[in-house]
Amino acid sequence: MSGTLILLLGDQLSHSISSLQDYPENAVIALCEVSGEGCYVPHHPQKIALILAAMRHFAKELRDKGYRVHYSALDDADNCQDLIAEAERLAGQYDCGEIRLVQPGEWRLLARIRERQKTAGAPRWRLLEDDRFFCTAREFADWIEERKTPRMEHFYRRMRRKTGLLMEDDAPAGGQWNFDHDNRQPVRNNLRTLTPPAHGRDDITNRVLELVNEHFGDHFGTLDGFNWPVTRRQALVDLRHFIDNALADFGTYQDAIDDRDPYLFHSRLSSAMNIGLLSPREVCEAAEAAYYRGEAPINAVEGFIRQILGWREYVRGIYWHHMPAYKRENRLNARRNLPDFYWSGDTDLRCLRRAIEMTRDNAYAHHIQRLMVTGNFALLCGVKPEALCDWYLAVYVDAFEWVELPNTLGMVLYADGGLMGSKPYCASGKYIQRMSNHCGDCRFNPKKTIGDTACPFNSLYWHFLERNAERLESNPRMKLIYGSLRRMSDEKRAAIREQAEGFLNSLETEPAYGQGEHLDGYRRQA
Ligand code: FAD
Ligand code: DLZ
């Protein structure tokens, strides 16, 4: 057992990844498709197709470069269908005493590998640090341990100084660290629309699409419009398209929501970065270069770089610093099941319907749809964290737990008690009316709180505040809104309560995936 098996996971598809540097001669590089990874939550078929197609293309690139590669395909007869079991089977087959890999991006796998490290007779599992990020786990731990309120903004400034991105000597480019106040324009009717580049499908991608349809075709989501980049070359086309066509308007319309256009001026680059086809540094540098060429304004470029250098690194730091306890947090004591319509879009609330339909069709919804539509609604209803987190982990093409969990449990549900954000992102229907063009096509009226045609977000909003007053009322950032609640007459408060409770009762259904025994809730609607 003298050899080494280098295991590359489906989100480790970077040629510069540490496990592919300085590896022993004769090592075997293994990529393993396994059904276990496709089913631990019911991933959207486009997400599975992206990963399998990208793995197959990456394996081909490695072989073309002369590497010794083993590829376990999903329908191989001897495939164990579990990553760890399959890697150990291959270690036996190739006479390898060591399995080497970069630390996985999800705790569930890391915990299982650590168990194997303690198991007598198992091959030696050697974990390498994932160095594809700007900030290491150690650096983040040092930073957070020094602080009482570890806010993203402070972390982000530190990362700007460390990387020099948008820095001019020791000062931030444009004279300010953050241009968020310029980035809140609502959608407009005559906004230009952009069509993402259409990626051709070769035989590898076509075969994967068939395979995913065969094995995972009953998961929520359609494969029809699949157009995610599955190679670095395709990802670079998307990056160039974003920089040349969308970046200049990214900031201004970052928070806008459009009834028809799922992407607006968003980059669609998260999945390519998360699986390793693009590095976050090259994406930030491309945006920075556009600013210095005068092709995009500072509010756009700073806003974009903050998402990657700030938020993306910060949520990863939070995840690794606080797991596994973080996943069990539920400080608002939310207990409700996820409404069934999250798996179908079958609701009269236009904004929710469109966000879920876009998710079904593209495995994508942009940040404000995730935060202020599907997220806000679940927060107001009191959906329990594990149910909502499993949904977000399943339905988006870019979803990996290191980035999904802090966004959902922390930012959306405030279940970590304010570690991620200084106040909950709760909002009434008026916010959605202001930022989107959904409400004109909705049977509910965002100006009304009581009655059959009242927008449910309105009564739910006050109900949420009243229900959580003990925990939230003392928050200085909530003082104004609690003042309004307290100034309402008892009759008005009682009427709103009754309206909200009537609506919440109408949501009660059989538990769907992640909250009960049966899995029917997520099966694709015929
Ligand atoms: P753009 O709007 O173009 O932003 C540029 C990049 O910034 C993104 O590609 C992404 O890498 C990064 N980014 C932006 N916002 C965040 C954020 N809050 N946290 C981390 N990175 C960010 N992002 C994921 O990559 N995977 C997830 O599983 C995921 N789950 C989310 C769940 C919820 C409830 C919420 C509110 C947000 C989640 N996000 C997640 C963050 C964000 O919504 C997506 O990164 C973004 O919508 C991806 O689309 P884009 O590439 O067009 O992003
Ligand atoms: C998400 C995913 C899927 C659907 N399938 C595979 C697979 O067959 N083989 C693999 O190596 N990785 C897959 N992945 C990505 C893993 O789930 C991911 O590497 C871990 O969750 C750690 O982030």
Coordinates of C-alpha atoms and ligand atoms in Angstrom, one line a residue:
M1 CA 0.0 0.0 0.0
S2 CA 2.6 2.5 -1.0
G3 CA 0.7 4.8 -3.4
T4 CA -1.3 8.0 -2.9
L5 CA -4.8 8.6 -4.1
I6 CA -5.6 12.2 -4.7
L7 CA -9.4 12.7 -4.4
L8 CA -10.8 15.8 -6.1
L9 CA -14.3 16.7 -5.1
G10 CA -16.9 18.2 -7.5
D11 CA -16.3 21.7 -6.1
Q12 CA -12.5 21.4 -6.3
L13 CA -12.0 21.8 -10.1
S14 CA -9.1 24.2 -10.1
H15 CA -5.8 23.3 -11.8
S16 CA -3.9 25.3 -9.2
I17 CA -5.6 23.6 -6.2
S18 CA -3.1 22.5 -3.5
S19 CA -3.8 18.8 -3.9
L20 CA -2.5 18.9 -7.4
Q21 CA 0.8 20.6 -6.4
D22 CA 3.9 18.6 -5.3
Y23 CA 2.1 15.3 -5.3
P24 CA 4.0 12.0 -5.3
E25 CA 5.1 10.4 -8.5
N26 CA 2.6 7.7 -9.6
A27 CA -0.2 9.2 -7.6
V28 CA -3.7 8.4 -9.0
I29 CA -6.1 11.3 -9.2
A30 CA -9.7 10.2 -8.6
L31 CA -12.9 12.0 -9.3
C32 CA -16.0 10.1 -8.2
E33 CA -19.6 10.7 -9.2
V34 CA -21.8 9.2 -6.5
S35 CA -25.5 9.3 -6.0
G36 CA -25.1 10.0 -2.2
E37 CA -23.9 13.5 -3.1
G38 CA -26.9 14.1 -5.4
C39 CA -29.4 13.1 -2.7
Y40 CA -28.3 14.3 0.8
V41 CA -30.7 17.1 -0.1
P42 CA -32.8 16.9 -3.3
H43 CA -30.5 19.0 -5.4
H44 CA -31.9 20.8 -8.4
P45 CA -31.1 18.8 -11.5
Q46 CA -29.2 21.8 -13.0
K47 CA -26.9 21.8 -10.0
I48 CA -26.1 18.1 -10.3
A49 CA -25.7 18.4 -14.1
L50 CA -23.3 21.4 -13.6
I51 CA -21.1 19.4 -11.2
L52 CA -21.0 16.2 -13.1
A53 CA -20.4 17.9 -16.5
A54 CA -17.7 20.1 -15.0
M55 CA -16.1 17.0 -13.3
R56 CA -16.0 15.1 -16.6
H57 CA -14.5 18.0 -18.5
F58 CA -12.0 18.6 -15.8
A59 CA -10.9 14.9 -15.8
K60 CA -10.5 15.1 -19.5
E61 CA -8.3 18.2 -19.2
L62 CA -6.1 16.4 -16.6
R63 CA -5.8 13.3 -18.8
D64 CA -4.9 15.5 -21.8
K65 CA -2.1 17.0 -19.6
G66 CA -0.8 13.5 -18.9
Y67 CA -2.1 13.0 -15.4
R68 CA -3.1 9.5 -14.3
V69 CA -6.8 9.8 -13.6
H70 CA -9.4 7.4 -12.4
Y71 CA -13.0 8.5 -13.0
S72 CA -15.9 6.7 -11.3
A73 CA -19.0 7.3 -13.3
L74 CA -22.4 7.3 -11.7
D75 CA -23.6 4.2 -13.6
D76 CA -20.4 2.1 -13.1
A77 CA -21.5 -1.3 -11.8
D78 CA -19.0 -1.3 -8.9
N79 CA -19.5 2.3 -7.8
C80 CA -20.2 2.4 -4.0
Q81 CA -22.3 5.6 -4.5
D82 CA -20.8 7.2 -1.4
L83 CA -17.7 9.5 -1.7
I84 CA -15.8 8.0 1.2
A85 CA -16.5 4.4 0.5
E86 CA -15.7 4.9 -3.2
A87 CA -12.4 6.6 -2.4
E88 CA -11.4 3.8 0.0
R89 CA -12.4 1.2 -2.7
L90 CA -10.2 2.9 -5.2
A91 CA -7.4 3.2 -2.7
G92 CA -7.5 -0.6 -2.4
Q93 CA -7.7 -1.1 -6.1
Y94 CA -4.6 1.2 -6.8
D95 CA -2.6 0.0 -3.8
C96 CA -2.7 3.4 -2.0
G97 CA -2.2 3.7 1.7
E98 CA -3.0 7.4 1.6
I99 CA -6.0 9.4 0.4
R100 CA -5.1 13.0 0.0
L101 CA -7.7 15.8 -0.5
V102 CA -8.3 19.5 0.1
Q103 CA -10.7 20.0 3.0
P104 CA -14.3 19.7 1.8
G105 CA -16.6 22.7 1.9
E106 CA -19.2 21.1 4.1
W107 CA -19.0 20.0 7.7
R108 CA -20.9 16.7 7.2
L109 CA -18.1 15.4 4.9
L110 CA -15.3 16.7 7.0
A111 CA -16.8 15.1 10.2
R112 CA -17.0 11.8 8.4
I113 CA -13.4 12.0 7.2
R114 CA -12.2 12.8 10.7
E115 CA -14.0 9.7 11.9
R116 CA -12.1 7.7 9.2
Q117 CA -8.8 9.2 10.4
K118 CA -9.4 7.6 13.8
T119 CA -10.6 4.2 12.4
A120 CA -8.0 1.5 12.6
G121 CA -7.3 -0.3 9.3
A122 CA -8.7 2.6 7.2
P123 CA -6.3 4.2 4.6
R124 CA -4.6 7.3 5.9
W125 CA -6.8 10.3 5.1
R126 CA -4.7 13.5 4.7
L127 CA -6.4 16.8 4.5
L128 CA -4.9 19.9 2.9
E129 CA -6.0 23.5 3.5
D130 CA -8.3 25.0 0.8
D131 CA -6.1 28.0 -0.3
R132 CA -8.5 29.3 -3.0
F133 CA -9.8 32.0 -0.6
F134 CA -8.4 35.4 0.4
C135 CA -8.6 34.6 4.1
T136 CA -7.6 31.5 6.0
A137 CA -9.7 30.0 8.8
R138 CA -6.8 30.8 11.2
E139 CA -6.7 34.5 10.1
F140 CA -10.5 34.8 10.5
A141 CA -10.4 33.2 13.9
D142 CA -7.8 35.7 15.0
W143 CA -9.9 38.5 13.7
I144 CA -13.2 37.5 15.2
E145 CA -11.8 36.6 18.6
E146 CA -10.6 40.1 19.0
R147 CA -14.0 41.6 18.5
K148 CA -17.3 42.0 20.4
T149 CA -19.3 42.8 17.3
P150 CA -17.6 41.2 14.4
R151 CA -19.3 43.0 11.5
M152 CA -18.7 42.2 7.9
E153 CA -17.9 45.9 7.1
H154 CA -14.8 45.8 9.4
F155 CA -13.7 42.5 8.1
Y156 CA -14.1 43.8 4.5
R157 CA -11.9 46.9 5.1
R158 CA -9.2 44.6 6.5
M159 CA -9.4 42.5 3.3
R160 CA -9.2 45.6 1.1
R161 CA -6.0 46.6 3.0
K162 CA -4.6 43.1 2.8
T163 CA -5.2 42.6 -0.9
G164 CA -4.8 46.2 -2.1
L165 CA -8.0 45.8 -4.1
L166 CA -9.4 49.3 -4.8
M167 CA -6.8 50.8 -2.6
E168 CA -4.8 53.9 -3.5
D169 CA -1.8 54.1 -1.2
D170 CA -3.6 53.6 2.2
A171 CA -6.9 55.1 1.1
P172 CA -9.9 53.5 -0.5
A173 CA -10.4 54.3 -4.2
G174 CA -13.1 57.0 -4.7
G175 CA -12.6 58.3 -1.2
Q176 CA -15.0 56.0 0.6
W177 CA -15.0 52.3 1.6
N178 CA -18.6 51.7 0.8
F179 CA -21.0 53.2 -1.8
D180 CA -24.0 51.2 -0.8
H181 CA -26.2 54.3 -0.5
D182 CA -25.9 54.7 -4.4
N183 CA -27.0 51.1 -4.9
R184 CA -30.7 51.0 -4.1
Q185 CA -32.5 51.9 -7.3
P186 CA -35.7 50.0 -7.9
V187 CA -36.5 48.3 -11.1
R188 CA -37.6 50.5 -14.1
N189 CA -39.9 49.5 -16.9
N190 CA -37.4 50.6 -19.7
L191 CA -34.4 48.9 -18.2
R192 CA -32.2 47.3 -20.8
T193 CA -32.0 43.5 -20.7
L194 CA -29.0 41.4 -21.3
T195 CA -28.9 37.8 -22.6
P196 CA -26.2 35.6 -21.0
P197 CA -23.8 33.9 -23.4
A198 CA -25.3 30.7 -24.7
H199 CA -22.8 27.8 -24.0
G200 CA -22.7 25.1 -26.6
R201 CA -23.3 21.5 -25.4
D202 CA -20.8 19.0 -26.4
D203 CA -21.2 15.2 -26.1
I204 CA -20.0 15.2 -22.5
T205 CA -22.6 17.7 -21.4
N206 CA -25.4 16.1 -23.4
R207 CA -24.6 12.7 -21.9
V208 CA -24.6 14.2 -18.4
L209 CA -28.0 15.9 -19.0
E210 CA -29.5 12.5 -20.0
L211 CA -27.9 10.8 -17.0
V212 CA -29.2 13.4 -14.5
N213 CA -32.6 13.3 -16.0
E214 CA -32.6 9.4 -15.6
H215 CA -31.4 9.5 -12.0
F216 CA -32.6 12.8 -10.5
G217 CA -35.4 13.8 -12.9
D218 CA -38.0 13.7 -10.1
H219 CA -36.2 16.4 -8.1
F220 CA -37.7 19.9 -8.1
G221 CA -36.4 21.9 -11.1
T222 CA -36.2 21.6 -14.8
L223 CA -33.1 20.9 -16.9
D224 CA -34.5 22.4 -20.1
G225 CA -32.7 25.8 -20.1
F226 CA -29.4 24.5 -18.7
N227 CA -26.7 27.1 -19.5
W228 CA -24.2 27.1 -16.7
P229 CA -20.5 27.2 -17.6
V230 CA -19.0 23.7 -17.2
T231 CA -15.4 24.5 -18.2
R232 CA -13.0 27.2 -17.2
R233 CA -13.1 28.4 -20.8
Q234 CA -16.9 28.9 -20.6
A235 CA -16.6 30.5 -17.2
L236 CA -14.1 33.0 -18.7
V237 CA -16.7 33.9 -21.4
D238 CA -19.3 34.6 -18.7
L239 CA -16.8 36.7 -16.7
R240 CA -15.9 38.8 -19.8
H241 CA -19.6 39.2 -20.7
F242 CA -20.3 40.5 -17.2
I243 CA -17.4 42.9 -17.1
D244 CA -18.1 44.3 -20.6
N245 CA -21.9 44.4 -20.4
A246 CA -23.3 44.4 -16.9
L247 CA -20.8 45.6 -14.3
A248 CA -21.4 49.3 -15.0
D249 CA -25.1 48.9 -13.9
F250 CA -24.4 46.2 -11.2
G251 CA -24.4 48.6 -8.3
T252 CA -27.3 50.9 -9.2
Y253 CA -29.7 48.0 -9.7
Q254 CA -28.2 45.5 -7.3
D255 CA -31.4 45.5 -5.1
A256 CA -34.0 45.7 -7.9
I257 CA -36.3 42.8 -8.6
D258 CA -37.9 42.3 -12.1
D259 CA -40.9 40.2 -12.8
R260 CA -39.4 38.7 -16.0
D261 CA -35.6 39.1 -16.0
P262 CA -34.0 36.7 -13.5
Y263 CA -30.5 38.1 -13.8
L264 CA -30.7 41.9 -14.4
F265 CA -27.1 43.1 -14.0
H266 CA -25.9 40.3 -11.7
S267 CA -22.8 38.3 -12.7
R268 CA -24.1 34.7 -12.5
L269 CA -20.5 33.8 -11.5
S270 CA -21.2 32.2 -8.1
S271 CA -21.3 28.6 -9.3
A272 CA -18.1 29.0 -11.4
M273 CA -16.3 30.4 -8.4
N274 CA -17.7 27.9 -5.9
I275 CA -16.7 24.9 -8.0
G276 CA -13.3 26.3 -8.8
L277 CA -13.5 27.2 -12.5
L278 CA -12.8 30.9 -11.6
S279 CA -10.8 32.2 -8.7
P280 CA -12.3 35.0 -6.7
R281 CA -9.1 37.0 -7.1
E282 CA -9.2 37.0 -10.9
V283 CA -12.9 38.0 -10.8
C284 CA -12.2 40.9 -8.4
E285 CA -9.2 42.0 -10.4
A286 CA -11.2 42.0 -13.7
A287 CA -13.7 44.3 -12.1
E288 CA -11.0 46.5 -10.6
A289 CA -9.3 46.8 -14.0
A290 CA -12.6 47.9 -15.6
Y291 CA -12.8 50.7 -13.0
Y292 CA -9.3 51.9 -13.8
R293 CA -10.0 51.8 -17.5
G294 CA -13.0 54.1 -16.8
E295 CA -15.5 51.5 -18.0
A296 CA -17.5 51.1 -14.8
P297 CA -18.2 53.6 -11.9
I298 CA -16.9 53.1 -8.4
N299 CA -20.3 52.4 -6.9
A300 CA -20.6 49.4 -9.2
V301 CA -17.1 48.1 -8.8
E302 CA -16.8 48.6 -5.1
G303 CA -20.3 47.0 -4.6
F304 CA -19.3 44.0 -6.7
I305 CA -15.9 43.5 -5.0
R306 CA -17.5 43.8 -1.6
Q307 CA -19.8 40.9 -2.3
I308 CA -16.8 38.7 -3.1
L309 CA -14.0 40.0 -1.0
G310 CA -16.3 40.9 1.9
W311 CA -19.5 38.8 2.1
R312 CA -18.2 35.6 0.5
E313 CA -15.1 35.5 2.7
Y314 CA -17.0 36.6 5.8
V315 CA -19.7 34.0 5.6
R316 CA -17.1 31.3 5.0
G317 CA -15.2 32.5 8.1
I318 CA -18.4 32.4 10.2
Y319 CA -19.2 28.9 9.0
W320 CA -15.9 27.3 9.9
H321 CA -15.5 29.3 13.1
H322 CA -18.9 28.3 14.5
M323 CA -19.7 24.9 13.0
P324 CA -21.1 22.4 14.0
A325 CA -23.0 24.3 16.7
Y326 CA -24.1 27.0 14.3
K327 CA -26.4 24.7 12.4
R328 CA -28.4 24.0 15.5
E329 CA -29.1 27.7 16.3
N330 CA -32.7 28.8 16.4
R331 CA -32.8 31.9 18.6
L332 CA -36.2 33.1 17.4
N333 CA -37.5 29.6 18.2
A334 CA -39.1 29.2 14.8
R335 CA -41.1 26.0 14.4
R336 CA -43.2 26.2 11.3
N337 CA -42.8 23.8 8.3
L338 CA -41.7 25.1 5.0
P339 CA -44.9 25.9 3.0
D340 CA -45.4 23.3 0.2
F341 CA -45.5 25.9 -2.5
Y342 CA -41.7 26.4 -2.1
W343 CA -41.5 23.2 -4.1
S344 CA -44.0 24.2 -6.8
G345 CA -44.4 28.0 -6.9
D346 CA -48.2 27.4 -6.6
T347 CA -49.1 30.6 -4.7
D348 CA -51.1 33.7 -5.4
L349 CA -48.3 35.9 -4.1
R350 CA -46.8 37.1 -7.3
C351 CA -43.3 37.9 -5.9
L352 CA -43.0 34.5 -4.3
R353 CA -44.4 32.7 -7.4
R354 CA -41.9 34.4 -9.7
A355 CA -38.9 33.8 -7.4
I356 CA -39.8 30.1 -7.1
E357 CA -40.6 29.7 -10.8
M358 CA -37.2 31.4 -11.7
T359 CA -35.5 29.0 -9.3
R360 CA -37.3 26.0 -10.8
D361 CA -36.3 27.1 -14.4
N362 CA -32.7 28.3 -13.8
A363 CA -31.6 27.0 -10.4
Y364 CA -30.9 30.7 -9.8
A365 CA -32.6 33.7 -8.1
H366 CA -30.5 36.8 -7.3
H367 CA -29.6 37.9 -3.9
I368 CA -32.5 40.2 -3.2
Q369 CA -35.0 37.6 -4.2
R370 CA -33.3 35.1 -1.9
L371 CA -33.1 37.6 1.0
M372 CA -36.2 39.8 0.7
V373 CA -38.8 37.5 -1.0
T374 CA -38.4 33.8 -0.2
G375 CA -36.2 34.5 2.8
N376 CA -38.2 37.4 4.2
F377 CA -41.5 35.5 3.9
A378 CA -40.0 32.5 5.7
L379 CA -38.7 34.7 8.5
L380 CA -42.0 36.5 8.9
C381 CA -43.9 33.1 9.0
G382 CA -41.4 31.6 11.5
V383 CA -40.2 28.7 9.3
K384 CA -37.8 26.5 11.2
P385 CA -34.1 26.9 10.2
E386 CA -33.4 23.3 9.2
A387 CA -36.3 23.3 6.7
L388 CA -35.4 26.5 5.0
C389 CA -31.7 25.8 5.0
D390 CA -32.3 22.4 3.3
W391 CA -34.4 24.2 0.7
Y392 CA -31.7 26.8 -0.2
L393 CA -29.0 24.1 -0.2
A394 CA -31.1 22.0 -2.6
V395 CA -32.4 24.5 -5.1
Y396 CA -29.6 26.8 -6.2
V397 CA -26.8 26.0 -8.6
D398 CA -24.2 27.7 -6.4
A399 CA -25.3 26.1 -3.1
F400 CA -22.7 24.7 -0.8
E401 CA -23.2 24.7 2.9
W402 CA -20.2 26.9 3.8
V403 CA -21.9 29.8 2.0
E404 CA -25.6 28.8 2.1
L405 CA -25.9 28.2 5.9
P406 CA -24.7 31.6 7.3
N407 CA -26.8 33.4 4.6
T408 CA -29.9 31.5 5.4
L409 CA -29.7 30.8 9.1
G410 CA -27.9 34.0 10.0
M411 CA -28.7 36.7 7.5
V412 CA -32.3 35.6 6.6
L413 CA -33.6 34.0 9.7
Y414 CA -31.7 35.8 12.4
A415 CA -31.4 32.4 14.1
D416 CA -27.9 33.1 15.3
G417 CA -29.2 36.0 17.4
G418 CA -27.5 38.8 15.5
L419 CA -24.0 37.4 14.8
M420 CA -24.3 38.0 11.1
G421 CA -26.5 41.1 11.1
S422 CA -27.3 43.8 13.6
K423 CA -31.0 43.4 12.9
P424 CA -33.4 41.0 11.0
Y425 CA -33.9 41.7 7.3
C426 CA -37.7 41.8 7.9
A427 CA -39.9 43.9 5.6
S428 CA -43.5 44.4 4.7
G429 CA -45.1 44.3 1.2
K430 CA -44.2 48.0 0.7
Y431 CA -40.5 47.1 0.3
I432 CA -41.3 44.6 -2.4
Q433 CA -43.7 47.1 -4.1
R434 CA -40.9 49.7 -4.1
M435 CA -38.1 47.6 -5.4
S436 CA -40.0 45.4 -7.9
N437 CA -42.7 45.4 -10.6
H438 CA -44.5 42.4 -9.3
C439 CA -47.4 44.0 -7.4
G440 CA -49.3 45.3 -10.4
D441 CA -49.8 41.7 -11.5
C442 CA -50.7 40.4 -8.0
R443 CA -54.1 39.7 -6.6
F444 CA -53.0 41.2 -3.3
N445 CA -52.7 44.9 -2.6
P446 CA -49.4 46.0 -0.9
K447 CA -51.2 49.1 0.5
K448 CA -53.7 47.0 2.4
T449 CA -53.1 45.1 5.7
I450 CA -56.6 43.8 6.5
G451 CA -59.1 42.1 4.2
D452 CA -59.2 39.5 1.5
T453 CA -57.0 41.4 -0.9
A454 CA -54.5 42.7 1.6
C455 CA -50.9 41.7 0.9
P456 CA -50.0 38.9 3.4
F457 CA -46.5 40.4 3.9
N458 CA -48.1 43.4 5.7
S459 CA -49.9 41.6 8.5
L460 CA -47.1 39.0 8.8
Y461 CA -44.6 41.8 9.3
W462 CA -46.4 43.2 12.3
H463 CA -47.2 39.7 13.6
F464 CA -43.5 38.9 13.4
L465 CA -42.5 42.0 15.4
E466 CA -45.2 41.4 18.0
R467 CA -44.3 37.8 18.4
N468 CA -40.6 38.5 18.8
A469 CA -40.9 41.7 20.8
E470 CA -39.1 40.3 23.9
R471 CA -36.0 39.5 21.9
L472 CA -36.0 42.4 19.4
E473 CA -37.6 45.5 21.0
S474 CA -34.5 46.5 22.8
N475 CA -32.4 46.5 19.6
P476 CA -31.6 50.2 19.0
R477 CA -32.1 49.7 15.2
M478 CA -35.6 48.4 15.8
K479 CA -36.7 51.2 18.1
L480 CA -38.6 53.3 15.5
I481 CA -40.6 50.4 14.2
Y482 CA -41.5 49.1 17.7
G483 CA -42.6 52.7 18.4
S484 CA -45.1 52.5 15.5
L485 CA -46.3 49.1 16.7
R486 CA -46.8 50.4 20.2
R487 CA -48.7 53.5 19.0
M488 CA -51.3 51.3 17.2
S489 CA -54.7 50.9 19.0
D490 CA -55.4 47.6 20.6
E491 CA -58.2 47.0 18.1
K492 CA -55.9 47.5 15.2
R493 CA -53.3 45.3 16.6
A494 CA -55.9 42.6 17.3
A495 CA -57.2 42.8 13.7
I496 CA -53.7 42.5 12.2
R497 CA -53.0 39.5 14.5
E498 CA -56.2 37.8 13.4
Q499 CA -55.4 38.5 9.7
A500 CA -51.9 37.1 10.1
E501 CA -53.0 34.1 12.0
G502 CA -55.7 33.3 9.5
F503 CA -53.1 33.4 6.8
L504 CA -50.6 31.3 8.7
N505 CA -53.3 28.6 9.4
S506 CA -54.0 28.4 5.7
L507 CA -50.3 27.5 5.2
E508 CA -50.4 24.5 7.5
T509 CA -49.9 21.4 5.3
E510 CA -48.4 18.0 5.6
P511 CA -44.7 18.3 6.3
A512 CA -42.6 18.2 3.1
Y513 CA -38.9 17.3 2.7
G514 CA -36.6 18.0 5.6
Q515 CA -39.3 18.1 8.2
G516 CA -41.0 14.7 8.2
E517 CA -40.8 11.2 7.0
H518 CA -42.0 11.5 3.5
L519 CA -40.3 13.2 0.6
D520 CA -43.2 13.9 -1.7
G521 CA -43.2 17.6 -1.1
Y522 CA -40.2 18.2 -3.2
R523 CA -41.0 16.0 -6.1
R524 CA -41.5 17.9 -9.3
Q525 CA -45.1 18.8 -9.9
A526 CA -46.5 17.0 -12.9
Ligands
FAD1 P1 -23.8 38.7 -7.9 O1 -24.9 39.5 -7.4 O2 -23.3 39.0 -9.2 O3 -22.6 38.9 -6.8 C1 -21.3 38.6 -7.1 C2 -20.7 37.6 -6.3 O4 -20.6 38.0 -4.9 C3 -21.5 36.3 -6.3 O5 -21.2 35.5 -7.4 C4 -21.1 35.6 -5.0 O6 -19.9 34.9 -5.1 C5 -20.8 36.8 -4.1 N1 -21.8 37.1 -3.1 C6 -22.8 38.0 -3.2 N2 -23.6 38.0 -2.1 C7 -23.0 37.1 -1.3 C8 -23.4 36.6 0.0 N3 -24.4 37.2 0.7 N4 -22.7 35.6 0.5 C9 -21.6 35.1 -0.1 N5 -21.3 35.5 -1.4 C10 -22.0 36.5 -1.9 N6 -24.3 32.4 -2.5 C11 -23.7 31.2 -2.9 O7 -22.7 31.3 -3.6 N7 -24.1 30.0 -2.6 C12 -25.2 29.8 -1.8 O8 -25.6 28.7 -1.4 C13 -25.9 31.0 -1.4 N8 -27.0 30.9 -0.6 C14 -27.7 32.0 -0.2 C15 -28.9 31.9 0.5 C16 -29.5 33.0 0.9 C17 -30.8 32.8 1.8 C18 -29.1 34.3 0.6 C19 -29.8 35.5 1.0 C20 -28.0 34.4 -0.2 C21 -27.3 33.3 -0.6 N9 -26.1 33.4 -1.4 C22 -25.4 32.3 -1.8 C23 -25.5 34.7 -1.8 C24 -26.0 35.3 -3.1 O9 -27.4 35.4 -3.1 C25 -25.5 34.6 -4.3 O10 -24.1 34.5 -4.2 C26 -25.8 35.4 -5.6 O11 -27.1 35.5 -5.7 C27 -25.2 34.6 -6.8 O12 -25.5 35.2 -8.0 P2 -24.5 36.1 -8.8 O13 -23.3 35.3 -9.0 O14 -25.2 36.6 -10.0 O15 -24.1 37.2 -7.8
DLZ2 C1 -23.0 18.6 -5.1 C2 -22.2 17.4 -5.6 C3 -23.0 16.5 -6.3 C4 -24.4 16.6 -6.7 N1 -22.4 15.4 -6.8 C5 -21.0 15.2 -6.5 C6 -20.4 14.0 -6.9 O1 -21.0 13.1 -7.5 N2 -19.1 13.9 -6.6 C7 -18.4 14.8 -5.9 O2 -17.2 14.6 -5.7 N3 -19.0 15.9 -5.5 C8 -20.3 16.1 -5.8 N4 -20.9 17.2 -5.3 C9 -20.1 18.2 -4.6 C10 -19.9 17.8 -3.1 O3 -21.2 17.7 -2.5 C11 -19.1 18.8 -2.4 O4 -17.8 18.6 -2.8 C12 -19.2 18.7 -0.9 O5 -20.5 19.0 -0.5 C13 -18.2 19.6 -0.2 O6 -18.4 20.9 -0.5

